[in-house]
Short mmCIF file of C-alpha atoms in Angstrom, two decimals:
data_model
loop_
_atom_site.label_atom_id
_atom_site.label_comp_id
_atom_site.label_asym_id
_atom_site.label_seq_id
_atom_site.Cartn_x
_atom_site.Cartn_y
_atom_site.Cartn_z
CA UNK A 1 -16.37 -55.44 21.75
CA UNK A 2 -14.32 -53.66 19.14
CA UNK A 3 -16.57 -53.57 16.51
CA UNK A 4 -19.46 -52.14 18.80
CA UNK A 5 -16.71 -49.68 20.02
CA UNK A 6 -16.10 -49.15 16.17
CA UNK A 7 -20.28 -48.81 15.70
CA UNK A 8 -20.26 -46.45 18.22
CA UNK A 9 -17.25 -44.16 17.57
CA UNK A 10 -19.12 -43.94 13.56
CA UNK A 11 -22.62 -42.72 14.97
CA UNK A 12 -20.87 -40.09 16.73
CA UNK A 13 -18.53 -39.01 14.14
CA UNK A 14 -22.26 -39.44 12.24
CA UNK A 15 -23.92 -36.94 15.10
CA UNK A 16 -20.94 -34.39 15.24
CA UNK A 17 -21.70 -33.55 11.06
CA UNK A 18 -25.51 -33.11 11.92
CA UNK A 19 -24.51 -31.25 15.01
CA UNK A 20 -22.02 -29.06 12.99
CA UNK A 21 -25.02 -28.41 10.22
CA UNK A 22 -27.28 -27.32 13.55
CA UNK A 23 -24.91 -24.40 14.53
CA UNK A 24 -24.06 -23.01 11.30
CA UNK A 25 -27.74 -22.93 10.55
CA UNK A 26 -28.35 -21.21 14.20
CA UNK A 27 -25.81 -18.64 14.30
CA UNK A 28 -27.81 -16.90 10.99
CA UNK A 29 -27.18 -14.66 8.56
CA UNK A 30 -24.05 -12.45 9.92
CA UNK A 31 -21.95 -15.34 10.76
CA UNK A 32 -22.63 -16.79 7.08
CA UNK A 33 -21.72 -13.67 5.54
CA UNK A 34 -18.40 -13.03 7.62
CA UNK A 35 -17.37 -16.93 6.73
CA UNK A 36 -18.89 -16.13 2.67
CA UNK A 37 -16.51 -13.18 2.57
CA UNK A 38 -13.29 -15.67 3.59
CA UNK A 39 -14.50 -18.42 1.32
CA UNK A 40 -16.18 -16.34 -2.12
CA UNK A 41 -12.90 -15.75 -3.76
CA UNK A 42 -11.85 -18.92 -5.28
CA UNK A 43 -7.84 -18.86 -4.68
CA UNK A 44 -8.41 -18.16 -0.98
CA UNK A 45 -11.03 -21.32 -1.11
CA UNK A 46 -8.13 -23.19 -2.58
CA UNK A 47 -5.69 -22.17 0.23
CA UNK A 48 -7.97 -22.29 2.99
CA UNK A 49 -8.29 -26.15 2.12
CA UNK A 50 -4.87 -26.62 1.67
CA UNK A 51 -3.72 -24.74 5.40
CA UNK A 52 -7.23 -26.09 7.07
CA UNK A 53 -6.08 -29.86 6.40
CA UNK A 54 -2.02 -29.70 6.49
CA UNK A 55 -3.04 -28.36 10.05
CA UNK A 56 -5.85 -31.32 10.90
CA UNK A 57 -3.71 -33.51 9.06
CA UNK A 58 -6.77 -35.12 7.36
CA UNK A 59 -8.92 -34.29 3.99
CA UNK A 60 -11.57 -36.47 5.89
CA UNK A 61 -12.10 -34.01 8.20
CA UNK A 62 -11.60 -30.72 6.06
CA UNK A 63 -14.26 -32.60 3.56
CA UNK A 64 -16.93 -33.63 6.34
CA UNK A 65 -16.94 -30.23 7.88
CA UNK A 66 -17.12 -28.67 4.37
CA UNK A 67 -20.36 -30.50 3.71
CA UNK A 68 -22.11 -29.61 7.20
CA UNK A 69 -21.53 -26.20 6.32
CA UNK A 70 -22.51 -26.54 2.77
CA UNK A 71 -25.97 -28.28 4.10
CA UNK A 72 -26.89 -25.74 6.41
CA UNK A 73 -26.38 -22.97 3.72
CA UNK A 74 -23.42 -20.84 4.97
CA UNK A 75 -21.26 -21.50 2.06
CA UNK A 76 -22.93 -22.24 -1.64
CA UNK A 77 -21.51 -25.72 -3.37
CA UNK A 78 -19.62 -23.20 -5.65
CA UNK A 79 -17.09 -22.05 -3.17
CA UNK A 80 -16.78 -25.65 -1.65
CA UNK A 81 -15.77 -26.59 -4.59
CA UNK A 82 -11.82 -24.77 -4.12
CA UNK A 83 -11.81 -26.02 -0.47
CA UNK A 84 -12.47 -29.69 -1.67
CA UNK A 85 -9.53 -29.11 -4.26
CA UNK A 86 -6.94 -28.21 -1.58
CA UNK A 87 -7.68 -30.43 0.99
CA UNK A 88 -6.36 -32.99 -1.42
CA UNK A 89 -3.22 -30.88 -1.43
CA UNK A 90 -3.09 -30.94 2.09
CA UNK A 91 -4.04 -34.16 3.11
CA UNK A 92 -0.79 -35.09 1.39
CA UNK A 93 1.40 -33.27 5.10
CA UNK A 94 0.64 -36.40 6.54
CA UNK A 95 3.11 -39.36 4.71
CA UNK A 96 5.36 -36.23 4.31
CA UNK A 97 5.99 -35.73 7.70
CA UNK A 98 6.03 -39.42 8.26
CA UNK A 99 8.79 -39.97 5.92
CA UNK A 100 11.05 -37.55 8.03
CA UNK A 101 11.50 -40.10 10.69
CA UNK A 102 13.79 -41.64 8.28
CA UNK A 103 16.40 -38.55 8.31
CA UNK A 104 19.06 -40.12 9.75
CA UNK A 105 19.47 -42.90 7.27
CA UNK A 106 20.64 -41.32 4.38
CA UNK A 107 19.49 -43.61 1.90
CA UNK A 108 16.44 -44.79 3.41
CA UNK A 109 15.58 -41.10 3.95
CA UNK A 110 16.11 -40.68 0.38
CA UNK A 111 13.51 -43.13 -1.05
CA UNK A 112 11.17 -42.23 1.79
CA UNK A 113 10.82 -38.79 1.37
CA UNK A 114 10.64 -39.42 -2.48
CA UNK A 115 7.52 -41.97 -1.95
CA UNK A 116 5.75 -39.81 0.14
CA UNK A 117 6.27 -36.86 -2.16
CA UNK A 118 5.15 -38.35 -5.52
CA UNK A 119 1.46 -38.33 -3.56
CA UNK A 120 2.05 -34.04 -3.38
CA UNK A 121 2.95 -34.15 -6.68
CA UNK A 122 0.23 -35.55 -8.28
CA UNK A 123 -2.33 -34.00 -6.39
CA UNK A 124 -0.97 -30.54 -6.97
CA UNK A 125 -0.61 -31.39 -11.03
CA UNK A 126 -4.41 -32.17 -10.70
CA UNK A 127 -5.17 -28.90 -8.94
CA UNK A 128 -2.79 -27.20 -11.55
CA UNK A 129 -5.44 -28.40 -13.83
CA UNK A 130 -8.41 -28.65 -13.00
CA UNK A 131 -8.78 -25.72 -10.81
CA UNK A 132 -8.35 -23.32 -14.24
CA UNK A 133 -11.24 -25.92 -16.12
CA UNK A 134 -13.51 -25.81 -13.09
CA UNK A 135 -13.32 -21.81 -13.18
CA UNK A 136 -13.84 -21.76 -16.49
CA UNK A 137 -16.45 -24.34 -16.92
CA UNK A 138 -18.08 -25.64 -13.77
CA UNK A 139 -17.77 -29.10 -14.88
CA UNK A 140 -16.96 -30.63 -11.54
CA UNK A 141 -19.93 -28.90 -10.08
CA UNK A 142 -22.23 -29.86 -12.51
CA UNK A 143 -21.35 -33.35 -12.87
CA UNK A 144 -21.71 -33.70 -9.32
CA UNK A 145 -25.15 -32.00 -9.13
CA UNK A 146 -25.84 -34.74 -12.02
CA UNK A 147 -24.67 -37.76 -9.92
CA UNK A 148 -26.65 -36.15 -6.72
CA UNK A 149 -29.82 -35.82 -8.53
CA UNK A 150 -29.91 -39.87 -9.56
CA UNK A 151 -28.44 -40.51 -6.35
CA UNK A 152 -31.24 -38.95 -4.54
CA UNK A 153 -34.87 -38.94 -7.01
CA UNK A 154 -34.12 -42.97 -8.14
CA UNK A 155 -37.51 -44.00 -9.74
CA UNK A 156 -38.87 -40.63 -8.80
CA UNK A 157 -38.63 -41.74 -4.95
CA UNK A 158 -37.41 -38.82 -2.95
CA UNK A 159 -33.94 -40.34 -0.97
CA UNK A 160 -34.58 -40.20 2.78
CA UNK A 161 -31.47 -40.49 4.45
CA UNK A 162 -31.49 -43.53 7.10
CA UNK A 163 -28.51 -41.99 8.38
CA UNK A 164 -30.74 -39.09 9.33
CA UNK A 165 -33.28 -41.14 10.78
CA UNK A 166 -31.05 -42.27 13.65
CA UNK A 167 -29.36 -39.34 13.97
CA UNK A 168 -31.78 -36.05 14.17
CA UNK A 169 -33.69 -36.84 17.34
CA UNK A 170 -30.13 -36.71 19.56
CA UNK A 171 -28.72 -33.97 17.41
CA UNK A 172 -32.19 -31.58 18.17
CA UNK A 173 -32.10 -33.15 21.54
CA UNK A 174 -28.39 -31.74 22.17
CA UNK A 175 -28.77 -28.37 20.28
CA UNK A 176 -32.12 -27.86 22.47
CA UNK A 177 -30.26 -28.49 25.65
CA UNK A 178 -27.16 -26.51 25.26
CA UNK A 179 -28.72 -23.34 23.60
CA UNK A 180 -32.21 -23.46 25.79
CA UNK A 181 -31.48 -25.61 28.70
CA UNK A 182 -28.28 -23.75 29.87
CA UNK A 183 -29.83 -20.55 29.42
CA UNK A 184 -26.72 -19.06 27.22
CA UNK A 185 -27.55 -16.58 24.07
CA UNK A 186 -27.82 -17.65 21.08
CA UNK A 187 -24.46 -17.05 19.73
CA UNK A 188 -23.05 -18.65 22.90
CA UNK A 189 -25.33 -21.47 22.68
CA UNK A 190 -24.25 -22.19 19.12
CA UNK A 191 -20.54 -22.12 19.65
CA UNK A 192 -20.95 -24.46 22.18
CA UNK A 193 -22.62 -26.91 19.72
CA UNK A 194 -19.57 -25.85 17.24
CA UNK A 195 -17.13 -26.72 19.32
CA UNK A 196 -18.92 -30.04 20.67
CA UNK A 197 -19.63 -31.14 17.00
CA UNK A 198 -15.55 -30.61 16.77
CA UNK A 199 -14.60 -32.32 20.03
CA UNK A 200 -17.09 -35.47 18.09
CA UNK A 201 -15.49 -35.21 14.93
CA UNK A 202 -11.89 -34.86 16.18
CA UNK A 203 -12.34 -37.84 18.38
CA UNK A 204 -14.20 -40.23 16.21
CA UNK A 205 -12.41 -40.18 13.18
CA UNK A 206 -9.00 -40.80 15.65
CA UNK A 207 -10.70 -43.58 17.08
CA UNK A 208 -12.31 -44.78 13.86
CA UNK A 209 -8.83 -44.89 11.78
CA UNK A 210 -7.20 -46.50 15.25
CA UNK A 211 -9.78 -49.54 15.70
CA UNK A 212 -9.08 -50.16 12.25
CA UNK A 213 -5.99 -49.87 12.45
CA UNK A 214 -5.22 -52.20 15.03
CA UNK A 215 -8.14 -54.75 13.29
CA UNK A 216 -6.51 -55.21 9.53
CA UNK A 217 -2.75 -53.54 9.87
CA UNK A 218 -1.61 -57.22 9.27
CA UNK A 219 -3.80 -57.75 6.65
CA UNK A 220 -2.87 -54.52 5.51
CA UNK A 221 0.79 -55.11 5.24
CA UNK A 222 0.42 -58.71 3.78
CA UNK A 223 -2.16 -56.88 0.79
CA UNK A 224 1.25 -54.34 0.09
CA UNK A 225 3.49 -57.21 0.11
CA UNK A 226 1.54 -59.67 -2.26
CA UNK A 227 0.80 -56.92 -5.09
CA UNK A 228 4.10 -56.23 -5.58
CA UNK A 229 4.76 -56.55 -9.16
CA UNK A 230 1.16 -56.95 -10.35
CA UNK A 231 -0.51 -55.00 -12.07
CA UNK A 232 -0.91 -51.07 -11.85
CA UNK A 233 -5.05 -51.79 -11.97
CA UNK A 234 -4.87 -54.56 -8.89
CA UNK A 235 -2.44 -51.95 -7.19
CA UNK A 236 -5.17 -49.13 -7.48
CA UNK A 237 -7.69 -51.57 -6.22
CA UNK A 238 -5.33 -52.44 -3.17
CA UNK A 239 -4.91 -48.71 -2.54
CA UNK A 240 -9.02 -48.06 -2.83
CA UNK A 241 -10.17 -50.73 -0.82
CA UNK A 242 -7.26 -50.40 2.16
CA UNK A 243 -8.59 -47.10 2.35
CA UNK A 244 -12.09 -47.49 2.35
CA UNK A 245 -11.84 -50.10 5.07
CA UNK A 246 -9.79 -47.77 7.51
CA UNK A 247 -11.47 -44.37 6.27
CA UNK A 248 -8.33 -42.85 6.05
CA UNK A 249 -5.79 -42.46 2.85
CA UNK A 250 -3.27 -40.98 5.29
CA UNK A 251 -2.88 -44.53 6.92
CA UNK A 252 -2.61 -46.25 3.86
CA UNK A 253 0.16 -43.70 2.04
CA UNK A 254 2.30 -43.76 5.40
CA UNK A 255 2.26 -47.71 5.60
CA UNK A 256 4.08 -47.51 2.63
CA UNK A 257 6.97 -45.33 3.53
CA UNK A 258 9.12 -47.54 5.94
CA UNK A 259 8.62 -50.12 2.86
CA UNK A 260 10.03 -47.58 0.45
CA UNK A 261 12.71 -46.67 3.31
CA UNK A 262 14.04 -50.06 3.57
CA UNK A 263 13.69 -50.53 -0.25
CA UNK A 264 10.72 -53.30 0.14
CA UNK A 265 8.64 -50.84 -2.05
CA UNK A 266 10.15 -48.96 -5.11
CA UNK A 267 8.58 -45.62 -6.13
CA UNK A 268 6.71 -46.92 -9.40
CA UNK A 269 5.18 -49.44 -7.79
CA UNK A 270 3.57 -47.50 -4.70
CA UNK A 271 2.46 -44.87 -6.96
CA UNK A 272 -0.83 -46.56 -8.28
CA UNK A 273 -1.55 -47.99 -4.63
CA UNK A 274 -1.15 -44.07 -3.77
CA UNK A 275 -3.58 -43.36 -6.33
CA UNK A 276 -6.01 -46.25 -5.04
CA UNK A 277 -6.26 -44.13 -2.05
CA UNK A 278 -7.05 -41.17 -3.40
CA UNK A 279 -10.05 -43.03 -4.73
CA UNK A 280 -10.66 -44.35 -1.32
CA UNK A 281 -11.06 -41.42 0.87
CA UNK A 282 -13.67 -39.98 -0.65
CA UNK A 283 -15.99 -42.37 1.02
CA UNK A 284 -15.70 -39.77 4.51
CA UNK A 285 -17.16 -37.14 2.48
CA UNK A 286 -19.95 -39.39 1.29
CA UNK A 287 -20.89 -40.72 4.58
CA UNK A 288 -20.85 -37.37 5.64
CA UNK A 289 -23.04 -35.92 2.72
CA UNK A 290 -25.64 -39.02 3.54
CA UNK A 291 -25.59 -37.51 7.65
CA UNK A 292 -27.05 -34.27 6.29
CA UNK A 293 -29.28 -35.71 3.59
CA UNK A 294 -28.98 -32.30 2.14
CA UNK A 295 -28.94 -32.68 -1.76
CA UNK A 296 -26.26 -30.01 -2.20
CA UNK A 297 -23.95 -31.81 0.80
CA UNK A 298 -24.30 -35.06 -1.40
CA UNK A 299 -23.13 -32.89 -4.67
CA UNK A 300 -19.78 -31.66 -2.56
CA UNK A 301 -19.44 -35.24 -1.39
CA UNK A 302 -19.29 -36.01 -5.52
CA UNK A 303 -17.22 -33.25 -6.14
CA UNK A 304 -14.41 -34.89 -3.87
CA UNK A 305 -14.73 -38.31 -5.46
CA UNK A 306 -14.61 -36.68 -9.12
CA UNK A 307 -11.66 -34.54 -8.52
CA UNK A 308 -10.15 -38.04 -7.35
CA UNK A 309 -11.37 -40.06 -9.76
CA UNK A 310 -10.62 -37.71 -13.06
CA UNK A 311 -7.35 -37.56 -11.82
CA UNK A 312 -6.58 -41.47 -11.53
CA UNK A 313 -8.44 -42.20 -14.33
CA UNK A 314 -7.78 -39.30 -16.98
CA UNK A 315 -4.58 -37.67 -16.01
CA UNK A 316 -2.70 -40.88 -14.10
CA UNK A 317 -2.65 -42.79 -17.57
CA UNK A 318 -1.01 -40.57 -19.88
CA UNK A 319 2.45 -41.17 -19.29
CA UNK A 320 4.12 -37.64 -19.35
CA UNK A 321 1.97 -36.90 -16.80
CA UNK A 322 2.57 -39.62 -15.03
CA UNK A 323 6.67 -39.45 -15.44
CA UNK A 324 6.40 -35.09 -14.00
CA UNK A 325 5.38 -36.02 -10.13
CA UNK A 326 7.80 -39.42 -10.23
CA UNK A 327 10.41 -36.82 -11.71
CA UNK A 328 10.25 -34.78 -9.34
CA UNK A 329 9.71 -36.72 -6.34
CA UNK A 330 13.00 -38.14 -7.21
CA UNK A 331 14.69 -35.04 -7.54
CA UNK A 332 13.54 -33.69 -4.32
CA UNK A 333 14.37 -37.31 -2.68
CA UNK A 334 18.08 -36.49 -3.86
CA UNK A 335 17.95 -33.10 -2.79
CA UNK A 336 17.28 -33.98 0.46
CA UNK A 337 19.52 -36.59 1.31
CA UNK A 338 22.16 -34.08 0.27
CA UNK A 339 20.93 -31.28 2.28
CA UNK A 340 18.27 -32.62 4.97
CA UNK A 341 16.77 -29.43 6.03
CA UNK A 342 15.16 -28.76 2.57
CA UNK A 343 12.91 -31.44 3.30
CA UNK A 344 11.83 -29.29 6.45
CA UNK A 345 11.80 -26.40 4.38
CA UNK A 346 9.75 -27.47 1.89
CA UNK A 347 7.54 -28.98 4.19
CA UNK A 348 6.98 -25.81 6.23
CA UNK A 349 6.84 -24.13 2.83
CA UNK A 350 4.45 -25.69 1.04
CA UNK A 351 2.04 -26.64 3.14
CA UNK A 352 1.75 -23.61 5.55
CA UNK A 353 3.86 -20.64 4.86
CA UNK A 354 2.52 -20.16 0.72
CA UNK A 355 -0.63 -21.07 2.23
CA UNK A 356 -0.92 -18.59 4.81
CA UNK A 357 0.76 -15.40 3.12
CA UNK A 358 -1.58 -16.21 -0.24
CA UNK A 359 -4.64 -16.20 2.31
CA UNK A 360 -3.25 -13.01 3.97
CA UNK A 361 -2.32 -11.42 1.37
CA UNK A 362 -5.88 -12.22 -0.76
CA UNK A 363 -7.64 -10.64 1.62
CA UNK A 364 -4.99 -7.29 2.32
CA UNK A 365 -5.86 -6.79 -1.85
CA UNK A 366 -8.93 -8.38 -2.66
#
């Protein structure tokens, strides 16, 4: 019973993207605009995807909603692209915040707030460079659109989404009801179908990462124990596949810090499975992408997993780069041991208040 529970808690996190895609598409032109004027400028992208998933707590969720708006049209792949990058900043709150339960433990709290910290630090050195390229040249976007056009003309057969197939007859069914059957307006119709698609989304992905939780958290913990010492490439793999199989990187990252608290795990060694993950949650966005079967939702979906993959692949190797977030998630692990309430501050601070006064102010002056 709890893998049809599992079956069915997917097809409606599958319905609420479609759903999401329905009332973008039906509120029209003025809504698009309002939302293009928020999203257009690049930096505020990049924040907006940063505060948007420190506050859901999950990239998954920033990422899939991202694509249903990017396959009904009311932002352009373009200005996804800054949203995707930040999410992956803020998807990062998550282990943070669960390494704080450790505060009264000195040490543990030390080498807790350290693991969980070397995953912000990363992510941020990717942004730090790759945001500049992609401004410059585009080459996440066009890769993407690359890997979306084999993905969906293979053999010069158009891809028809089976995901779609299941899905669009209760999605139009819904949408018909809400906006026509209850006799509402149009723009009252279509926030209703918003905020259902978000009530779907919200509660399937909690259910989804629970039930798999609760089926392979053994399993889970057994995998972190046994590739202790291996390799840095088995690691990875550890980190990917965890994550794939519970659709959630946040689960997999926060596993790890009562290990690194009780000094199970050190820091170098639950850095690659971090990186695994990173890998790994991209798979959300891709699901999502094949819900809309919207070519440039599949691109966005690609965007995610190349930012991801670039970054464990091309900037994770070279050691310097490798020694800055370890460095400084150290550091900051010191720091806070010393002085607790700088791990709340820079919590608080990076994660919502930069966030929030870059947005406001972006928008006072731009």
């Amino acid at each position: 019973w709890i893998n049809s529970f599992l079956i069915l808690f997917l097809y409606i996190f599958l319905l609420s993207i479609g759903l999401m895609g329905a009332a973008f598409k039906g509120f029209g032109k003025g809504f698009a605009e309002v939302l293009l004027n928020t999203t257009s400028n690049s930096f505020v992208g990049l924040f907006i995807g940063i505060l948007a998933t420190s506050l859901v707590q999950s990239s998954s969720t920033t990422t899939s909603i991202v694509v249903g708006m990017v396959a009904s049209g009311v932002i352009t792949t373009g200005n996804a692209v800054p949203i995707i990058m930040g999410a992956n900043i803020g998807t990062t709150v998550t282990n943070t915040l669960v390494s704080l339960g450790h505060v009264t433990r000195r040490e543990e709290f030390k080498r807790a707030i350290a693991g969980a910290t070397v995953h912000d630090f990363f992510n941020i050195i990717c942004v730090s460079i790759m945001f500049p390229l992609e401004l410059a040249t585009g080459f996440l976007q066009k890769l993407a659109t690359r890997m979306s056009d084999v993905f969906i003309m293979v053999g010069g057969v158009k891809f028809s989404s089976p995901v779609m197939l299941i899905t669009k007859p209760v999605i139009e069914m819904i949408s018909q009801f809400v906006v026509d059957g209850l006799g509402l307006s149009d723009k009252a119709g279509y926030s209703l179908v918003l905020a259902l698609a978000a009530v779907f989304l919200f509660m399937s992905l909690y259910f989804i990462v629970k039930i798999m939780r609760s089926l392979v958290i053994e399993r889970i913990e057994n995998a972190l124990h046994n590739v202790f010492g291996e390799s840095v490439f088995i690691s990875i793999m550890v980190g990917l596949v965890l994550t794939v199989i519970v659709q959630s990187s946040s689960i997999t990252t926060s596993l790890m810090i009562p290990l690194l608290g009780a000094g199970i795990l050190s820091l170098r060694a639950a850095f690659p499975i971090t990186m695994g993950a990173n890998i790994g949650t991209t798979t959300t966005a891709i699901l999502a992408s094949l819900a809309t079967g919207n070519p440039a939702a599949i691109t966005i979906a690609f965007v995610h997993f190349l930012f991801n993959f670039i970054g464990v692949v091309f900037i994770y190797p070279v050691r310097i780069m490798r020694e800055i977030p370890i460095t400084l998630a150290t550091k900051l692990g010191e720091l806070a041991a010393r002085k607790r309430r700088y791990a709340f501050f820079y919590v608080i601070t990076l994660f919502f208040l930069i966030p929030s006064l870059l947005i406001i102010i972006s928008r006072t002056f731009g």
